[in-house]
Short mmCIF file of C-alpha atoms and ligand atoms in Angstrom, two decimals:
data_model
loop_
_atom_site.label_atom_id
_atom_site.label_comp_id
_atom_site.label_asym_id
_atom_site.label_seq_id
_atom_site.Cartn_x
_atom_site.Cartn_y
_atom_site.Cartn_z
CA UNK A 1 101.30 98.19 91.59
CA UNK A 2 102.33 95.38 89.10
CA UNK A 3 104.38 93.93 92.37
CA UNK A 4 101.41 93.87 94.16
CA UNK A 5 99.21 92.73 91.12
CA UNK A 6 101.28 89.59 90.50
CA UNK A 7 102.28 88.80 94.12
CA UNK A 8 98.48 88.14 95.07
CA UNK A 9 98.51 86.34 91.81
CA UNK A 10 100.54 83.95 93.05
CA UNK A 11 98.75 83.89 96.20
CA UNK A 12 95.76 82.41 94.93
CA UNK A 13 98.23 79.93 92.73
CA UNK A 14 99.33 78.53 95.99
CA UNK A 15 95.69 78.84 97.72
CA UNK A 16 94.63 76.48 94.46
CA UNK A 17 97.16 74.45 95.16
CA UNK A 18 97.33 74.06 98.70
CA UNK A 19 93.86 73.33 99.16
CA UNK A 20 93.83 70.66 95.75
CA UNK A 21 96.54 68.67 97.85
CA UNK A 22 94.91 69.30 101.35
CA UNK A 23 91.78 67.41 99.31
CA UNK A 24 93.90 64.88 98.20
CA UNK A 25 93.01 65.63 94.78
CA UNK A 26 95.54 64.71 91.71
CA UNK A 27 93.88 66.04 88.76
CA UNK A 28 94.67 69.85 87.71
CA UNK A 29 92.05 72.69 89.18
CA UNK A 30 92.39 75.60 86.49
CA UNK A 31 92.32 79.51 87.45
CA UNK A 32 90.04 81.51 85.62
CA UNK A 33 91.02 85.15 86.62
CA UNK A 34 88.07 87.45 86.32
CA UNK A 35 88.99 90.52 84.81
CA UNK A 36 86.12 92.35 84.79
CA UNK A 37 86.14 96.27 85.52
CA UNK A 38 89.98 96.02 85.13
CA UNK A 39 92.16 97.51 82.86
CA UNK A 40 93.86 95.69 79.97
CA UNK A 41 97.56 96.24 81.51
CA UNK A 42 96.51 94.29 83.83
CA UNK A 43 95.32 91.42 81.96
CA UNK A 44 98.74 91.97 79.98
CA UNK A 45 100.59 91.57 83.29
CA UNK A 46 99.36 88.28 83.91
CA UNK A 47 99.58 87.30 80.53
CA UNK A 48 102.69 87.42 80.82
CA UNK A 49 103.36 85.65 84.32
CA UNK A 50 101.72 82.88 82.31
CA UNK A 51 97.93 83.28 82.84
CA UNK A 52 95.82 82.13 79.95
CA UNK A 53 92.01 82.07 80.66
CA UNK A 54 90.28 85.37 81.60
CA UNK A 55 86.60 85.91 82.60
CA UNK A 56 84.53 88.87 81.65
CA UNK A 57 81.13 89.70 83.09
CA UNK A 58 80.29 92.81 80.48
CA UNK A 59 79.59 92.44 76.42
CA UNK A 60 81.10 95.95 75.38
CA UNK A 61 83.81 95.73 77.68
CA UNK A 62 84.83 92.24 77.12
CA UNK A 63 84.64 93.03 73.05
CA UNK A 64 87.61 95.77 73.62
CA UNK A 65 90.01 93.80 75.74
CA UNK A 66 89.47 90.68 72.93
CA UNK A 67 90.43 93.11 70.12
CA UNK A 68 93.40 93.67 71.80
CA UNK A 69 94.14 89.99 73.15
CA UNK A 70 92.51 87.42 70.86
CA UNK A 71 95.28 85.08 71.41
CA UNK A 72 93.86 84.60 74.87
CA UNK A 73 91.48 82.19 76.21
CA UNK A 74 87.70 84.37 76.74
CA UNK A 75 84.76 83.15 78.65
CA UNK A 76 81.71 84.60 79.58
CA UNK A 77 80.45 84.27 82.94
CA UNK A 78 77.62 87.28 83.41
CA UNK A 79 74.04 87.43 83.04
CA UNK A 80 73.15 86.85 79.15
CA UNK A 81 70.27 89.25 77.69
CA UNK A 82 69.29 87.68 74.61
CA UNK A 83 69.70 90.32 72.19
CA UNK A 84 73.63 90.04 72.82
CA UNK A 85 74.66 86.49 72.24
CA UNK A 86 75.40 87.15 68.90
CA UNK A 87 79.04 88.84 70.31
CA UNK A 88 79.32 86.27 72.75
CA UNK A 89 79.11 83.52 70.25
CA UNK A 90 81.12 85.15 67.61
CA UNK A 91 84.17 86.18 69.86
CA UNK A 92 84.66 83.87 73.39
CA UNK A 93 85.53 80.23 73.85
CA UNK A 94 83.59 79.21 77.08
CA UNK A 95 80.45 80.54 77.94
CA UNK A 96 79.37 79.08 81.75
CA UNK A 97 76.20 81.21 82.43
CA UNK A 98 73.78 79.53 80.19
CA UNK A 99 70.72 79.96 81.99
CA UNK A 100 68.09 79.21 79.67
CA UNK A 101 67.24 76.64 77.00
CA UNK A 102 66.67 79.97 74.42
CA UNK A 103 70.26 81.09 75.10
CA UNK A 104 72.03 77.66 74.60
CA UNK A 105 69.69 77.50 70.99
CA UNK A 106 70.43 81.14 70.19
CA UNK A 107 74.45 80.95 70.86
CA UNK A 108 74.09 77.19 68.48
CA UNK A 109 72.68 79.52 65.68
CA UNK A 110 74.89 82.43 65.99
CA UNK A 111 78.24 80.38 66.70
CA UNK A 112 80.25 81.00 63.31
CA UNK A 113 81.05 77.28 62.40
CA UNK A 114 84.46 78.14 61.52
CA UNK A 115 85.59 78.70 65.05
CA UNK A 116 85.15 75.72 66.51
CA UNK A 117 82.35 74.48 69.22
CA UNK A 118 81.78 76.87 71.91
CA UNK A 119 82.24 75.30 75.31
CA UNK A 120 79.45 75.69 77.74
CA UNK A 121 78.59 75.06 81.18
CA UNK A 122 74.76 74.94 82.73
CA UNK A 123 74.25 77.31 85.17
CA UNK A 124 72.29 75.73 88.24
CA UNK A 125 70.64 77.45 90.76
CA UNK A 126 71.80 75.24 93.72
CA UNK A 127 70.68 77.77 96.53
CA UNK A 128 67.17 77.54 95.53
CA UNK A 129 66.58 81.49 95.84
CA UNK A 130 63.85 82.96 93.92
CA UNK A 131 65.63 85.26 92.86
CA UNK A 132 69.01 84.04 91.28
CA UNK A 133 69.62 83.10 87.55
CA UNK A 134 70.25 79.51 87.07
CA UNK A 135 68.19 75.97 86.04
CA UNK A 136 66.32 74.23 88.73
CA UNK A 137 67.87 71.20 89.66
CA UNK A 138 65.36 69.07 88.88
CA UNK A 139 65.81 70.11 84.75
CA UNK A 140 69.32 69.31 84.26
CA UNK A 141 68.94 66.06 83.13
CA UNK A 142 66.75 67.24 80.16
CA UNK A 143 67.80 70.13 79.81
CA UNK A 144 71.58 68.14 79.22
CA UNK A 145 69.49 65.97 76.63
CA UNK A 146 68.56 68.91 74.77
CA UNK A 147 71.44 70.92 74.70
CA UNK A 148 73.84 68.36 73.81
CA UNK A 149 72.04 68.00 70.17
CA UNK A 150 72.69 71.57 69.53
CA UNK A 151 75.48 71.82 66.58
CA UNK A 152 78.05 74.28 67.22
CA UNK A 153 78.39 73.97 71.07
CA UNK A 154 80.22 71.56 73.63
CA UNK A 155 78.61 70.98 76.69
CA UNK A 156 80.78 70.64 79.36
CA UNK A 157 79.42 70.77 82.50
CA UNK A 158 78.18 73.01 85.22
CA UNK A 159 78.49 76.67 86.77
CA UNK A 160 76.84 77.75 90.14
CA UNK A 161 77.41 80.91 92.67
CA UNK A 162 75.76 79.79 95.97
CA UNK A 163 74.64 82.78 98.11
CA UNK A 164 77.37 83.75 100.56
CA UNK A 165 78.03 81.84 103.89
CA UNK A 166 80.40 81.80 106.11
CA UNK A 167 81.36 78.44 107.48
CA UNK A 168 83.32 76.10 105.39
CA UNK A 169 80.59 73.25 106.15
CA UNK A 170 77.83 76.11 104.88
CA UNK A 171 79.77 77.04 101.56
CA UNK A 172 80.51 72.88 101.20
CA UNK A 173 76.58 71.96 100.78
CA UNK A 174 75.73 73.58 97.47
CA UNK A 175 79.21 72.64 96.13
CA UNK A 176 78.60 69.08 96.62
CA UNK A 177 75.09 69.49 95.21
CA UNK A 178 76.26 70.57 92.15
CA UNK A 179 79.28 67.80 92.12
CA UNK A 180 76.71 65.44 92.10
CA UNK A 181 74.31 66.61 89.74
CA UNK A 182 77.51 66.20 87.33
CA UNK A 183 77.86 62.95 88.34
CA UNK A 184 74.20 62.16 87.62
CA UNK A 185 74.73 63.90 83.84
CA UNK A 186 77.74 61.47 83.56
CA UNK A 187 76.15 58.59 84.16
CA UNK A 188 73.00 58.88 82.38
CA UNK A 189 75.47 60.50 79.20
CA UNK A 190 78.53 58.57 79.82
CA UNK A 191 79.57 59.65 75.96
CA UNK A 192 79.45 63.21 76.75
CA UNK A 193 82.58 65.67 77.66
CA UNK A 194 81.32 66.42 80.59
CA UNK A 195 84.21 66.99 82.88
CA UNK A 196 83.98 70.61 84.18
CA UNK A 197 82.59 72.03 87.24
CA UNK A 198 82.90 75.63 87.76
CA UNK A 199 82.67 76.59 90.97
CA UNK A 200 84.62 78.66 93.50
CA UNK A 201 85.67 82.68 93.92
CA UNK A 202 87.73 84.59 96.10
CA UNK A 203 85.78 83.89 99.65
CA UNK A 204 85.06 80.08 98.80
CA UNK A 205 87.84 78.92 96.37
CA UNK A 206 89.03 76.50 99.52
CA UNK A 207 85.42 74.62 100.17
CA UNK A 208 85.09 74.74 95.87
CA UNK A 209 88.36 72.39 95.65
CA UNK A 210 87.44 70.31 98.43
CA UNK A 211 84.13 69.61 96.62
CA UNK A 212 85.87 68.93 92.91
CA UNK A 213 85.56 72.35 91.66
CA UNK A 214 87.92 71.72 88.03
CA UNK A 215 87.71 75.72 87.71
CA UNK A 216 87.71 78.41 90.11
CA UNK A 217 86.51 82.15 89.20
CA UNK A 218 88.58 84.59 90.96
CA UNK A 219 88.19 88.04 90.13
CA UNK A 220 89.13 90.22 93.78
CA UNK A 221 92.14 88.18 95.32
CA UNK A 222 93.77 88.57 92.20
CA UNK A 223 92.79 92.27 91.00
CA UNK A 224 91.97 93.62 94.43
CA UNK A 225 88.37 95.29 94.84
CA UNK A 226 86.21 96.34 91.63
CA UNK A 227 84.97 99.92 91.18
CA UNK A 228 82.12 100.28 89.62
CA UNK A 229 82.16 104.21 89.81
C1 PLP B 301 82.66 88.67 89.51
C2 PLP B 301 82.48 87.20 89.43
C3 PLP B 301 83.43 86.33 89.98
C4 PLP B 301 84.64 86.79 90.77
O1 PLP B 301 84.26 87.03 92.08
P1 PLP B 301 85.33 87.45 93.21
O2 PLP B 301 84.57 87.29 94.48
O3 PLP B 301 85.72 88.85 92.93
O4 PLP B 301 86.47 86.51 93.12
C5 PLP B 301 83.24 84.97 89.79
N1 PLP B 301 82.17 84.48 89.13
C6 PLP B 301 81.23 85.30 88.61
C7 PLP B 301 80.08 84.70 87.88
C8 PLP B 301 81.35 86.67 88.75
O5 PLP B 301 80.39 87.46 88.23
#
């Protein structure tokens, strides 16, 4: 079980790695290995094969396994109700599913000053659906403006998950859309931290790092398949 746990583990190591050279690429690509649904031992396991950052999807769930890890690195990356970014403020380090301009001012008020800025990504919806979570596009720019003179949080950059394709060109497009609405952000706010891009999971890590993806999610290559039962 652990055998198998860590042995895909270093799979996706040497996907990262493979495809961040195969890109020509020389600065780092982090792992962020989502844990959600999975039991702390697991976490533990890769804690100790050297994994630092973990993502959690799930406010309750998340709360437990940081009671019994706080020494690791937390970050949020599920759908934010507004009644629960109190917790989320109060106990993770990234959050990179800010979707709205009342979340980014609500986690501002409730960070605890004491800890530090919380780092946060935008999330954009890149595919365009109707129905996905995410900023248009078209906002970012002033949506950047007013977020970065929030006290209390560090805006880093920019989260997307693109609806599923299947070729490598297909999963490349909304990538490179959201690589270059960074860019835009770093021009027009060259003062700004902005230097994170998180995008990538287990079916499109490859076309993610090809496209400057600085973070990749990866939740089932690592932990095999969720249940949810
Ligand atoms: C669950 C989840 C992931 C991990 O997805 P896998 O396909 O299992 O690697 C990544 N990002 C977000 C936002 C998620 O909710």
């Amino acid at each position: 079980m652990n055998n198998t746990l860590l042995s895909r583990y270093q799979q996706v190591l040497n996907r990262i790695e493979t495809a961040r050279k195969d890109s020509g690429r020389h600065d780092p690509v982090t792992l962020l290995a989502v844990s959600k649904t999975k039991p702390l031992a697991d976490i533990e396991a890769l804690a100790e094969a050297g994994q630092k950052a973990f993502g959690e999807n799930y406010v309750q769930e998340a709360l437990e396994k940081i009671a019994q890890r706080p020494d690791l690195e937390w970050h949020f990356i599920g759908p934010i109700q507004s009644n629960k970014t109190k917790p989320i403020a109060e106990h993770f380090q990234w959050v990179h599913s800010v979707d709205r301009l009342k979340i980014a001012k609500r986690l501002s008020a409730q960070r605890p000053p004491g800890l530090g800025d919380l780092q946060i990504l935008l999330e954009v919806n890149v595919s365009e659906e109707a129905s996905k979570s995410g900023f248009r596009p078209e906002e970012i720019l002033d949506v950047t403006e007013e977020v970065m003179a929030l006290p209390n949080l560090s805006l880093r950059g920019l989260m997307a998950i693109p609806a599923r394709t299947e070729s490598m060109e297909a999963q490349r497009e909304p990538f490179r859309q959201l690589r270059d609405l960074l860019t835009e952000m770093q021009q027009r706010f060259p003062q700004a931290p902005l230097d994170t891009l998180s995008m990538g999971m287990s079916a499109d890590l490859e076309a993610a790092i090809m496209e400057g993806s600085t973070l990749v999610r990866i939740g089932t290559d690592i932990f095999g398949a969720r249940n949810y039962a």
